[in-house]
Amino acid sequence: MGGNRIQVGIVGAGPAGLLLGHLLHLNGIDSLIVENRSREYVIDRVRAGVLEQGTVDLLQAMGVGDGLQQAGLRHEGLHVSFRGSRHRIDLAGLTGGKAITVYGQNEVVRDLIDARTATTRPLHFEAERVSVSDLDSSSPVLRFQHGGAEHEVHCDYIAGCDGFHGICRPAIPEGVLTVYERIYPFAWLGILSEAAPSSEELVYTYHDRGFALFSMRSPKVTRLYFQVPPDEPIEHWSDEAIWTEMLERMTTQDGWQPNVGRIIQKSVTPMRSFVAAPMRYGRLFLAGDSAHIVPPTGAKGLNLAASDVLVLARALKAFYQHGRTEWLQEYSDVCLRRVWKAQRFSWWMTSTLHRFPDGHAFDHQRQLADLDYLTTSRAAMTSLAEQYVGLPADVSFESAGLTD
Ligand code: FAD
Ligand code: DHB
């Protein structure tokens, strides 16, 4: 049995866990990251693509922005399409020059794994039977099997960065957390296609047949989604049927449509809004999807994971460098203010752009009016723009040990 001590035990090597590990490293704080999947699985998992301005700035300030700098696609606007017409929202013009960057989550994760490996601090993939205990003691314990050995690691703190289906949130005793949840009556079918993007910017479409989204990963790869019933088996959709539906929903009156290419990946993602509060129990801190889920329409999930760990890194730095614990105490409250604003935005984007199966004709007309208002009112466009590029950070980079 391998027994030892570490300052911070991190469960999960997704964006939250890897970002936290690197922020702690930059502050001279030691951590152990334990991940139950393989390195390849974690890197290849196709997910988010939109980074807020603040997330881009954070990655740059952490010194892990080279790949992003080279291959990230900066977008200063986006399109909203309904009744067959596309309307551009000038994100940069409405926010004093802020933008989003399209850069695959798998690239972000690859860059962070490379950075972690270069530090030589521990990152264990394919760990089994991961568990946490003694969370309300002064020395919580992280246990796992790895490389044929049992490990029992005593930590000062544990960060639960293990996503929605992880083990950390369920390790919190019953009655501590309040859960807020909304499940939507649809899912997203998403594809990656070997086709040059036919628009330089994203297109969010509201169509009589339901929501569709045009995005991209590179000058050669298009990323597309459309709304399907919840739990829709992916086998129900041949590649040909996917293209027929995609083009039906996305083609606009001026003839714009996505380029068709070979489909190289396809999957169905359920949609939910979820918050578990507080994001802390004893010496366990939850960050990212382990504490909250947003429906993907607002492109906020990865960005919230980044803002959570910035707040956590600031608190742990203050503890290790000055013995101060008040930022640890405030962690959940500071995160949740931002989380709820992102929840509200994601819910609004989702409710405005999707067809609800039980929706009334009234709702359909109201949604069209909402989109008409959005695309003709500077105030409404500004509101969308400032939320889409990301609301200002609640804590400074400097307080987390970075140069702004
Ligand atoms: P995760 O990425 O889920 O990482 C958790 C890690 O913990 C995983 O590697 C998992 O394998 C590991 N783990 C789980 N259980 C254990 C265990 N028992 N022991 C050890 N390790 C464990 N967000 C955006 O910001 N913009 C977007 O455009 C966007 N689009 C999306 C599109 C899709 C189709 C999907 C599915 C999501 C999208 N998101 C988007 C959301 C975003 O992907 C997530 O919010 C983000 O991955 C959260 O990061 P995380 O590190 O908190 O969790
Ligand atoms: C992408 C995903 C989203 O959820 C979104 O709102 C915008 C873009 C993407 O994968 O590119």
Short mmCIF file of C-alpha atoms and ligand atoms in Angstrom, two decimals:
data_model
loop_
_atom_site.label_atom_id
_atom_site.label_comp_id
_atom_site.label_asym_id
_atom_site.label_seq_id
_atom_site.Cartn_x
_atom_site.Cartn_y
_atom_site.Cartn_z
CA MET A 1 0.00 0.00 0.00
CA GLY A 2 1.49 3.35 -1.04
CA GLY A 3 0.75 5.93 1.68
CA ASN A 4 1.81 9.56 1.53
CA ARG A 5 0.85 13.20 1.89
CA ILE A 6 0.14 15.88 -0.66
CA GLN A 7 -1.03 19.46 -0.31
CA VAL A 8 -3.97 19.25 -2.75
CA GLY A 9 -5.53 16.06 -4.14
CA ILE A 10 -7.33 16.67 -7.44
CA VAL A 11 -9.88 14.17 -8.75
CA GLY A 12 -10.35 14.39 -12.53
CA ALA A 13 -8.11 15.50 -15.41
CA GLY A 14 -10.66 17.45 -17.40
CA PRO A 15 -10.30 21.19 -17.92
CA ALA A 16 -11.06 22.00 -14.24
CA GLY A 17 -8.57 19.56 -12.71
CA LEU A 18 -5.76 20.29 -15.16
CA LEU A 19 -6.18 24.06 -14.94
CA LEU A 20 -6.23 23.94 -11.16
CA GLY A 21 -3.14 21.72 -11.06
CA HIS A 22 -1.24 24.18 -13.23
CA LEU A 23 -2.41 27.27 -11.32
CA LEU A 24 -1.25 25.61 -8.10
CA HIS A 25 2.06 24.65 -9.69
CA LEU A 26 2.65 28.27 -10.70
CA ASN A 27 2.18 29.18 -7.03
CA GLY A 28 4.54 26.48 -5.79
CA ILE A 29 1.72 24.35 -4.37
CA ASP A 30 1.99 20.60 -4.87
CA SER A 31 -0.90 18.51 -6.14
CA LEU A 32 -1.70 15.00 -7.29
CA ILE A 33 -4.17 14.55 -10.16
CA VAL A 34 -6.02 11.24 -10.38
CA GLU A 35 -8.06 10.41 -13.51
CA ASN A 36 -9.97 7.19 -14.14
CA ARG A 37 -9.85 7.32 -17.95
CA SER A 38 -6.85 6.91 -20.23
CA ARG A 39 -4.83 9.84 -21.53
CA GLU A 40 -6.05 9.14 -25.10
CA TYR A 41 -9.69 9.00 -24.05
CA VAL A 42 -9.46 12.30 -22.19
CA ILE A 43 -7.78 14.03 -25.14
CA ASP A 44 -9.99 12.56 -27.86
CA ARG A 45 -13.33 13.29 -26.15
CA VAL A 46 -15.06 15.80 -28.45
CA ARG A 47 -16.85 18.50 -26.50
CA ALA A 48 -16.76 22.24 -26.15
CA GLY A 49 -15.27 24.64 -28.63
CA VAL A 50 -15.95 28.19 -27.53
CA LEU A 51 -13.59 29.99 -25.16
CA GLU A 52 -14.65 33.27 -23.61
CA GLN A 53 -12.25 36.19 -23.75
CA GLY A 54 -11.44 35.71 -20.04
CA THR A 55 -10.64 32.01 -20.53
CA VAL A 56 -8.30 32.88 -23.39
CA ASP A 57 -6.63 35.55 -21.24
CA LEU A 58 -6.30 33.06 -18.37
CA LEU A 59 -4.64 30.40 -20.53
CA GLN A 60 -2.23 33.02 -21.91
CA ALA A 61 -1.42 34.36 -18.44
CA MET A 62 -0.72 30.79 -17.27
CA GLY A 63 1.78 30.30 -20.10
CA VAL A 64 -0.29 27.56 -21.77
CA GLY A 65 -1.63 29.66 -24.64
CA ASP A 66 0.80 28.81 -27.45
CA GLY A 67 -1.44 26.27 -29.21
CA LEU A 68 -4.39 28.59 -28.76
CA GLN A 69 -2.41 31.47 -30.21
CA GLN A 70 -1.47 29.39 -33.26
CA ALA A 71 -4.63 27.42 -34.02
CA GLY A 72 -7.43 29.23 -32.16
CA LEU A 73 -9.95 31.05 -34.37
CA ARG A 74 -10.86 34.46 -32.96
CA HIS A 75 -14.48 35.39 -33.72
CA GLU A 76 -15.63 38.97 -33.31
CA GLY A 77 -19.24 38.24 -34.14
CA LEU A 78 -21.88 35.53 -34.44
CA HIS A 79 -25.08 35.05 -36.41
CA VAL A 80 -28.59 34.35 -35.25
CA SER A 81 -30.81 32.86 -37.96
CA PHE A 82 -34.60 32.62 -38.01
CA ARG A 83 -37.34 32.85 -40.63
CA GLY A 84 -34.66 32.05 -43.21
CA SER A 85 -32.41 35.07 -42.56
CA ARG A 86 -29.08 35.43 -40.74
CA HIS A 87 -28.51 38.44 -38.49
CA ARG A 88 -25.00 39.30 -37.30
CA ILE A 89 -24.27 40.34 -33.73
CA ASP A 90 -21.06 42.34 -33.52
CA LEU A 91 -19.59 40.91 -30.33
CA ALA A 92 -16.41 42.99 -30.42
CA GLY A 93 -18.10 46.23 -31.45
CA LEU A 94 -20.63 45.92 -28.62
CA THR A 95 -18.16 44.94 -25.88
CA GLY A 96 -15.23 47.28 -26.43
CA GLY A 97 -13.22 44.78 -28.45
CA LYS A 98 -13.85 41.46 -26.68
CA ALA A 99 -14.27 38.28 -28.70
CA ILE A 100 -14.56 34.52 -28.35
CA THR A 101 -12.04 31.99 -29.62
CA VAL A 102 -12.97 28.70 -31.20
CA TYR A 103 -10.43 26.12 -30.03
CA GLY A 104 -11.46 22.55 -29.26
CA GLN A 105 -11.67 21.45 -25.63
CA ASN A 106 -9.57 18.44 -26.58
CA GLU A 107 -6.79 20.81 -27.72
CA VAL A 108 -7.05 22.73 -24.43
CA VAL A 109 -6.81 19.45 -22.51
CA ARG A 110 -3.87 18.25 -24.62
CA ASP A 111 -1.99 21.52 -24.00
CA LEU A 112 -2.65 21.29 -20.26
CA ILE A 113 -1.56 17.64 -20.07
CA ASP A 114 1.68 18.58 -21.86
CA ALA A 115 2.21 21.46 -19.40
CA ARG A 116 1.53 19.16 -16.44
CA THR A 117 3.90 16.51 -17.74
CA ALA A 118 6.64 19.13 -18.11
CA THR A 119 6.30 20.04 -14.41
CA THR A 120 6.90 16.36 -13.47
CA ARG A 121 4.22 16.68 -10.80
CA PRO A 122 2.04 13.54 -10.60
CA LEU A 123 -0.86 12.92 -12.99
CA HIS A 124 -2.19 9.35 -12.92
CA PHE A 125 -4.43 8.12 -15.74
CA GLU A 126 -6.46 4.91 -15.57
CA ALA A 127 -6.74 5.06 -11.79
CA GLU A 128 -9.31 2.62 -10.44
CA ARG A 129 -11.61 2.59 -7.42
CA VAL A 130 -11.05 6.28 -6.74
CA SER A 131 -12.66 7.42 -3.48
CA VAL A 132 -12.50 10.33 -1.03
CA SER A 133 -13.18 10.24 2.71
CA ASP A 134 -12.65 12.11 6.02
CA LEU A 135 -13.77 15.26 4.23
CA ASP A 136 -14.70 17.10 7.42
CA SER A 137 -11.41 16.26 9.16
CA SER A 138 -8.19 18.27 8.91
CA SER A 139 -6.71 15.62 6.63
CA PRO A 140 -9.10 14.26 3.99
CA VAL A 141 -8.05 11.06 2.27
CA LEU A 142 -7.86 10.21 -1.43
CA ARG A 143 -7.69 6.47 -2.22
CA PHE A 144 -7.19 4.77 -5.56
CA GLN A 145 -5.55 1.85 -7.30
CA HIS A 146 -2.91 2.55 -9.89
CA GLY A 147 -0.18 0.49 -11.52
CA GLY A 148 -1.23 -2.57 -9.53
CA ALA A 149 -0.86 -0.80 -6.14
CA GLU A 150 -3.30 0.61 -3.60
CA HIS A 151 -2.70 4.27 -2.77
CA GLU A 152 -3.91 6.18 0.26
CA VAL A 153 -3.00 9.84 0.11
CA HIS A 154 -3.60 12.26 2.98
CA CYS A 155 -4.32 15.76 1.70
CA ASP A 156 -4.74 19.25 3.12
CA TYR A 157 -7.57 19.79 0.64
CA ILE A 158 -9.31 17.80 -2.09
CA ALA A 159 -10.65 19.37 -5.29
CA GLY A 160 -13.55 17.47 -6.84
CA CYS A 161 -13.00 18.18 -10.56
CA ASP A 162 -14.49 14.88 -11.69
CA GLY A 163 -17.41 16.11 -13.76
CA PHE A 164 -21.12 15.46 -13.44
CA HIS A 165 -20.82 11.66 -13.06
CA GLY A 166 -17.85 11.73 -10.66
CA ILE A 167 -17.52 10.40 -7.12
CA CYS A 168 -16.81 13.60 -5.18
CA ARG A 169 -20.26 15.20 -5.10
CA PRO A 170 -21.90 11.89 -4.03
CA ALA A 171 -19.30 11.61 -1.21
CA ILE A 172 -20.88 14.62 0.51
CA PRO A 173 -23.31 13.45 3.22
CA GLU A 174 -26.98 13.56 2.42
CA GLY A 175 -28.75 16.74 3.43
CA VAL A 176 -25.75 19.03 2.96
CA LEU A 177 -26.32 19.99 -0.67
CA THR A 178 -29.31 21.69 -2.20
CA VAL A 179 -29.80 20.61 -5.80
CA TYR A 180 -31.46 22.83 -8.40
CA GLU A 181 -32.22 21.05 -11.66
CA ARG A 182 -34.06 21.39 -14.94
CA ILE A 183 -34.08 18.72 -17.62
CA TYR A 184 -34.99 19.78 -21.14
CA PRO A 185 -37.26 17.77 -23.45
CA PHE A 186 -34.60 17.52 -26.18
CA ALA A 187 -30.96 16.61 -26.79
CA TRP A 188 -28.29 17.68 -29.30
CA LEU A 189 -27.05 15.47 -32.08
CA GLY A 190 -23.54 16.73 -32.89
CA ILE A 191 -21.20 15.90 -35.76
CA LEU A 192 -17.69 16.71 -36.89
CA SER A 193 -17.39 16.83 -40.64
CA GLU A 194 -14.45 17.00 -43.02
CA ALA A 195 -15.70 20.14 -44.76
CA ALA A 196 -14.38 23.67 -44.87
CA PRO A 197 -16.58 25.95 -42.75
CA SER A 198 -18.86 27.92 -45.09
CA SER A 199 -19.15 30.81 -42.60
CA GLU A 200 -16.32 32.42 -40.67
CA GLU A 201 -18.58 32.81 -37.64
CA LEU A 202 -21.03 30.65 -35.68
CA VAL A 203 -24.68 30.50 -36.74
CA TYR A 204 -27.38 29.75 -34.15
CA THR A 205 -30.59 28.80 -35.97
CA TYR A 206 -34.19 28.71 -34.76
CA HIS A 207 -36.22 26.75 -37.32
CA ASP A 208 -39.77 25.37 -37.36
CA ARG A 209 -38.19 21.89 -37.18
CA GLY A 210 -36.04 22.90 -34.19
CA PHE A 211 -32.67 24.33 -33.19
CA ALA A 212 -29.48 23.94 -35.24
CA LEU A 213 -25.95 25.27 -34.70
CA PHE A 214 -23.12 25.80 -37.14
CA SER A 215 -19.60 25.88 -35.67
CA MET A 216 -16.14 24.71 -36.63
CA ARG A 217 -12.86 23.36 -35.33
CA SER A 218 -10.38 24.40 -38.01
CA PRO A 219 -10.29 25.74 -41.59
CA LYS A 220 -10.97 22.13 -42.69
CA VAL A 221 -13.38 20.83 -40.08
CA THR A 222 -17.00 21.89 -39.49
CA ARG A 223 -18.85 21.20 -36.21
CA LEU A 224 -22.63 21.04 -36.41
CA TYR A 225 -25.46 20.29 -34.02
CA PHE A 226 -29.25 20.00 -34.18
CA GLN A 227 -32.00 19.38 -31.69
CA VAL A 228 -33.40 15.83 -31.46
CA PRO A 229 -35.75 14.14 -28.97
CA PRO A 230 -34.14 13.23 -25.62
CA ASP A 231 -32.43 9.80 -25.55
CA GLU A 232 -32.49 9.66 -29.34
CA PRO A 233 -30.40 6.62 -30.36
CA ILE A 234 -27.61 7.81 -32.68
CA GLU A 235 -28.18 4.64 -34.76
CA HIS A 236 -31.49 6.13 -35.87
CA TRP A 237 -29.57 8.67 -37.91
CA SER A 238 -27.75 7.64 -41.07
CA ASP A 239 -25.20 10.15 -42.33
CA GLU A 240 -27.52 10.94 -45.22
CA ALA A 241 -30.46 11.61 -42.90
CA ILE A 242 -28.26 13.87 -40.75
CA TRP A 243 -27.28 15.99 -43.75
CA THR A 244 -30.85 16.23 -45.02
CA GLU A 245 -32.05 17.50 -41.64
CA MET A 246 -29.07 19.78 -41.13
CA LEU A 247 -29.50 21.47 -44.53
CA GLU A 248 -33.25 21.73 -44.12
CA ARG A 249 -32.85 23.65 -40.88
CA MET A 250 -29.80 25.73 -41.73
CA THR A 251 -30.19 26.83 -45.35
CA THR A 252 -31.17 30.50 -45.50
CA GLN A 253 -33.07 32.40 -48.18
CA ASP A 254 -29.85 33.85 -49.60
CA GLY A 255 -28.68 30.28 -50.27
CA TRP A 256 -26.18 30.02 -47.41
CA GLN A 257 -25.73 26.52 -46.05
CA PRO A 258 -22.95 24.42 -44.51
CA ASN A 259 -20.60 22.57 -46.82
CA VAL A 260 -21.27 18.84 -46.78
CA GLY A 261 -18.39 16.48 -46.06
CA ARG A 262 -17.55 13.08 -44.61
CA ILE A 263 -18.87 12.73 -41.04
CA ILE A 264 -15.95 11.77 -38.79
CA GLN A 265 -17.69 11.77 -35.42
CA LYS A 266 -21.30 11.81 -34.24
CA SER A 267 -22.96 11.65 -30.84
CA VAL A 268 -26.07 12.67 -28.88
CA THR A 269 -25.79 14.86 -25.75
CA PRO A 270 -28.60 15.30 -23.23
CA MET A 271 -29.39 18.78 -21.97
CA ARG A 272 -29.79 19.86 -18.39
CA SER A 273 -29.36 22.75 -16.02
CA PHE A 274 -28.01 21.66 -12.62
CA VAL A 275 -26.50 23.38 -9.59
CA ALA A 276 -25.45 21.73 -6.30
CA ALA A 277 -24.87 24.24 -3.53
CA PRO A 278 -22.73 24.93 -1.62
CA MET A 279 -19.74 23.93 -3.74
CA ARG A 280 -17.85 22.90 -0.63
CA TYR A 281 -18.07 20.41 2.20
CA GLY A 282 -15.34 20.51 4.86
CA ARG A 283 -12.06 20.28 2.98
CA LEU A 284 -13.62 19.10 -0.30
CA PHE A 285 -14.15 21.80 -2.95
CA LEU A 286 -16.23 21.04 -6.04
CA ALA A 287 -15.28 22.81 -9.29
CA GLY A 288 -16.64 22.70 -12.83
CA ASP A 289 -19.22 20.14 -13.99
CA SER A 290 -19.04 18.24 -10.67
CA ALA A 291 -20.98 21.15 -9.13
CA HIS A 292 -22.98 22.49 -12.05
CA ILE A 293 -24.11 21.75 -15.60
CA VAL A 294 -25.45 24.19 -18.15
CA PRO A 295 -27.20 23.29 -21.40
CA PRO A 296 -24.58 23.85 -24.14
CA THR A 297 -26.49 26.56 -26.02
CA GLY A 298 -24.67 29.41 -24.23
CA ALA A 299 -21.23 27.74 -24.61
CA LYS A 300 -20.51 28.34 -20.92
CA GLY A 301 -19.55 24.97 -19.33
CA LEU A 302 -15.81 24.93 -19.92
CA ASN A 303 -15.58 28.62 -19.16
CA LEU A 304 -17.32 28.17 -15.81
CA ALA A 305 -14.88 25.38 -14.96
CA ALA A 306 -12.06 27.86 -15.62
CA SER A 307 -13.56 30.62 -13.49
CA ASP A 308 -14.23 28.22 -10.58
CA VAL A 309 -10.63 27.05 -10.43
CA LEU A 310 -9.32 30.61 -10.65
CA VAL A 311 -11.32 31.39 -7.50
CA LEU A 312 -10.09 28.18 -5.85
CA ALA A 313 -6.45 28.80 -6.77
CA ARG A 314 -6.68 32.30 -5.28
CA ALA A 315 -8.03 30.86 -2.02
CA LEU A 316 -5.43 28.08 -1.79
CA LYS A 317 -2.61 30.54 -2.56
CA ALA A 318 -3.79 32.84 0.27
CA PHE A 319 -3.85 29.82 2.60
CA TYR A 320 -0.40 28.46 1.73
CA GLN A 321 1.34 31.82 1.44
CA HIS A 322 -0.33 33.77 4.26
CA GLY A 323 -2.28 31.24 6.34
CA ARG A 324 -5.51 33.03 5.43
CA THR A 325 -8.69 30.98 5.15
CA GLU A 326 -11.38 33.57 4.45
CA TRP A 327 -11.18 33.13 0.69
CA LEU A 328 -11.61 29.40 1.17
CA GLN A 329 -14.73 30.17 3.21
CA GLU A 330 -16.04 32.47 0.49
CA TYR A 331 -15.21 30.10 -2.39
CA SER A 332 -18.71 28.74 -2.95
CA ASP A 333 -20.47 32.11 -2.69
CA VAL A 334 -18.07 33.81 -5.10
CA CYS A 335 -18.39 30.98 -7.66
CA LEU A 336 -22.15 30.65 -7.39
CA ARG A 337 -22.82 34.29 -8.27
CA ARG A 338 -21.15 33.73 -11.62
CA VAL A 339 -22.59 30.24 -12.03
CA TRP A 340 -26.15 31.49 -11.63
CA LYS A 341 -25.65 34.26 -14.15
CA ALA A 342 -24.32 31.71 -16.64
CA GLN A 343 -27.22 29.40 -15.77
CA ARG A 344 -29.68 32.18 -16.50
CA PHE A 345 -28.02 33.02 -19.82
CA SER A 346 -27.79 29.37 -20.91
CA TRP A 347 -31.42 28.74 -19.99
CA TRP A 348 -32.47 31.84 -21.93
CA MET A 349 -30.47 30.92 -25.05
CA THR A 350 -31.88 27.39 -24.84
CA SER A 351 -35.50 28.46 -24.30
CA THR A 352 -35.37 31.05 -27.06
CA LEU A 353 -33.75 28.88 -29.73
CA HIS A 354 -35.34 25.42 -29.29
CA ARG A 355 -38.76 24.07 -30.27
CA PHE A 356 -40.39 22.64 -27.15
CA PRO A 357 -42.38 19.49 -28.06
CA ASP A 358 -45.28 20.63 -25.88
CA GLY A 359 -44.81 24.27 -26.92
CA HIS A 360 -47.86 26.26 -27.83
CA ALA A 361 -48.27 28.32 -30.96
CA PHE A 362 -48.09 31.26 -28.55
CA ASP A 363 -44.58 30.26 -27.46
CA HIS A 364 -43.42 29.91 -31.06
CA GLN A 365 -44.58 33.45 -31.90
CA ARG A 366 -43.09 34.79 -28.65
CA GLN A 367 -39.74 33.18 -29.47
CA LEU A 368 -39.78 34.72 -32.94
CA ALA A 369 -40.56 38.11 -31.38
CA ASP A 370 -37.74 37.60 -28.90
CA LEU A 371 -35.32 36.92 -31.78
CA ASP A 372 -36.69 39.86 -33.78
CA TYR A 373 -36.08 42.12 -30.76
CA LEU A 374 -32.67 40.60 -30.12
CA THR A 375 -31.46 41.25 -33.63
CA THR A 376 -32.85 44.77 -34.00
CA SER A 377 -32.24 46.34 -30.59
CA ARG A 378 -28.73 47.52 -29.80
CA ALA A 379 -29.49 47.13 -26.08
CA ALA A 380 -30.58 43.50 -26.55
CA MET A 381 -27.58 42.69 -28.75
CA THR A 382 -25.25 44.30 -26.22
CA SER A 383 -26.74 42.19 -23.46
CA LEU A 384 -26.20 39.00 -25.45
CA ALA A 385 -22.71 40.07 -26.51
CA GLU A 386 -21.42 40.87 -23.03
CA GLN A 387 -22.66 37.56 -21.69
CA TYR A 388 -21.49 35.50 -24.67
CA VAL A 389 -17.92 36.86 -24.56
CA GLY A 390 -18.06 36.38 -20.77
CA LEU A 391 -18.93 38.64 -17.87
CA PRO A 392 -15.91 40.20 -16.13
CA ALA A 393 -13.98 37.91 -13.77
CA ASP A 394 -14.95 38.21 -10.11
CA VAL A 395 -11.35 37.81 -8.96
CA SER A 396 -8.17 39.24 -10.47
CA PHE A 397 -5.54 37.06 -12.09
CA GLU A 398 -3.02 38.72 -9.80
CA SER A 399 -4.79 37.45 -6.68
CA ALA A 400 -4.31 33.92 -8.05
CA GLY A 401 -0.59 34.51 -8.57
CA LEU A 402 -0.68 35.50 -12.27
CA THR A 403 0.25 38.73 -13.99
CA ASP A 404 -2.87 40.37 -15.44
P1 FAD B 1 -15.06 17.11 -17.28
O1 FAD B 1 -14.55 17.65 -18.56
O2 FAD B 1 -16.24 16.21 -17.30
O3 FAD B 1 -13.85 16.39 -16.57
C1 FAD B 1 -14.00 15.55 -15.45
C2 FAD B 1 -12.92 14.50 -15.48
O4 FAD B 1 -13.05 13.67 -14.33
C3 FAD B 1 -13.03 13.59 -16.68
O5 FAD B 1 -11.79 13.50 -17.34
C4 FAD B 1 -13.50 12.26 -16.09
O6 FAD B 1 -13.04 11.16 -16.85
C5 FAD B 1 -12.89 12.33 -14.72
N1 FAD B 1 -13.53 11.46 -13.73
C6 FAD B 1 -14.85 11.14 -13.64
N2 FAD B 1 -15.05 10.29 -12.62
C7 FAD B 1 -13.85 10.06 -12.06
C8 FAD B 1 -13.41 9.25 -10.99
N3 FAD B 1 -14.26 8.49 -10.29
N4 FAD B 1 -12.08 9.25 -10.68
C9 FAD B 1 -11.22 10.00 -11.39
N5 FAD B 1 -11.57 10.78 -12.42
C10 FAD B 1 -12.88 10.81 -12.76
N6 FAD B 1 -18.65 24.27 -22.67
C11 FAD B 1 -18.24 25.48 -23.15
O7 FAD B 1 -17.73 26.30 -22.37
N7 FAD B 1 -18.35 25.83 -24.46
C12 FAD B 1 -18.90 24.99 -25.36
O8 FAD B 1 -18.93 25.31 -26.54
C13 FAD B 1 -19.38 23.73 -24.90
N8 FAD B 1 -19.93 22.84 -25.74
C14 FAD B 1 -20.22 21.58 -25.30
C15 FAD B 1 -20.69 20.68 -26.22
C16 FAD B 1 -20.95 19.38 -25.82
C17 FAD B 1 -21.45 18.41 -26.84
C18 FAD B 1 -20.75 18.99 -24.45
C19 FAD B 1 -21.01 17.57 -24.00
C20 FAD B 1 -20.28 19.89 -23.53
C21 FAD B 1 -20.02 21.19 -23.94
N9 FAD B 1 -19.55 22.13 -23.05
C22 FAD B 1 -19.21 23.38 -23.51
C23 FAD B 1 -19.37 21.80 -21.64
C24 FAD B 1 -17.92 21.43 -21.28
O9 FAD B 1 -17.47 20.40 -22.12
C25 FAD B 1 -17.84 21.01 -19.80
O10 FAD B 1 -18.48 21.99 -19.03
C26 FAD B 1 -16.40 20.84 -19.33
O11 FAD B 1 -15.85 19.65 -19.86
C27 FAD B 1 -16.31 20.78 -17.80
O12 FAD B 1 -15.00 20.50 -17.40
P2 FAD B 1 -14.74 19.70 -16.06
O13 FAD B 1 -13.26 19.56 -15.96
O14 FAD B 1 -15.48 20.33 -14.95
O15 FAD B 1 -15.43 18.28 -16.27
C1 DHB B 2 -19.90 24.82 -29.85
C2 DHB B 2 -20.62 24.24 -28.83
C3 DHB B 2 -21.60 24.96 -28.19
O1 DHB B 2 -22.28 24.41 -27.17
C4 DHB B 2 -21.89 26.26 -28.58
O2 DHB B 2 -22.88 26.93 -27.94
C5 DHB B 2 -21.18 26.84 -29.60
C6 DHB B 2 -20.17 26.10 -30.25
C7 DHB B 2 -18.85 24.03 -30.52
O3 DHB B 2 -18.69 22.85 -30.18
O4 DHB B 2 -18.14 24.57 -31.38
#
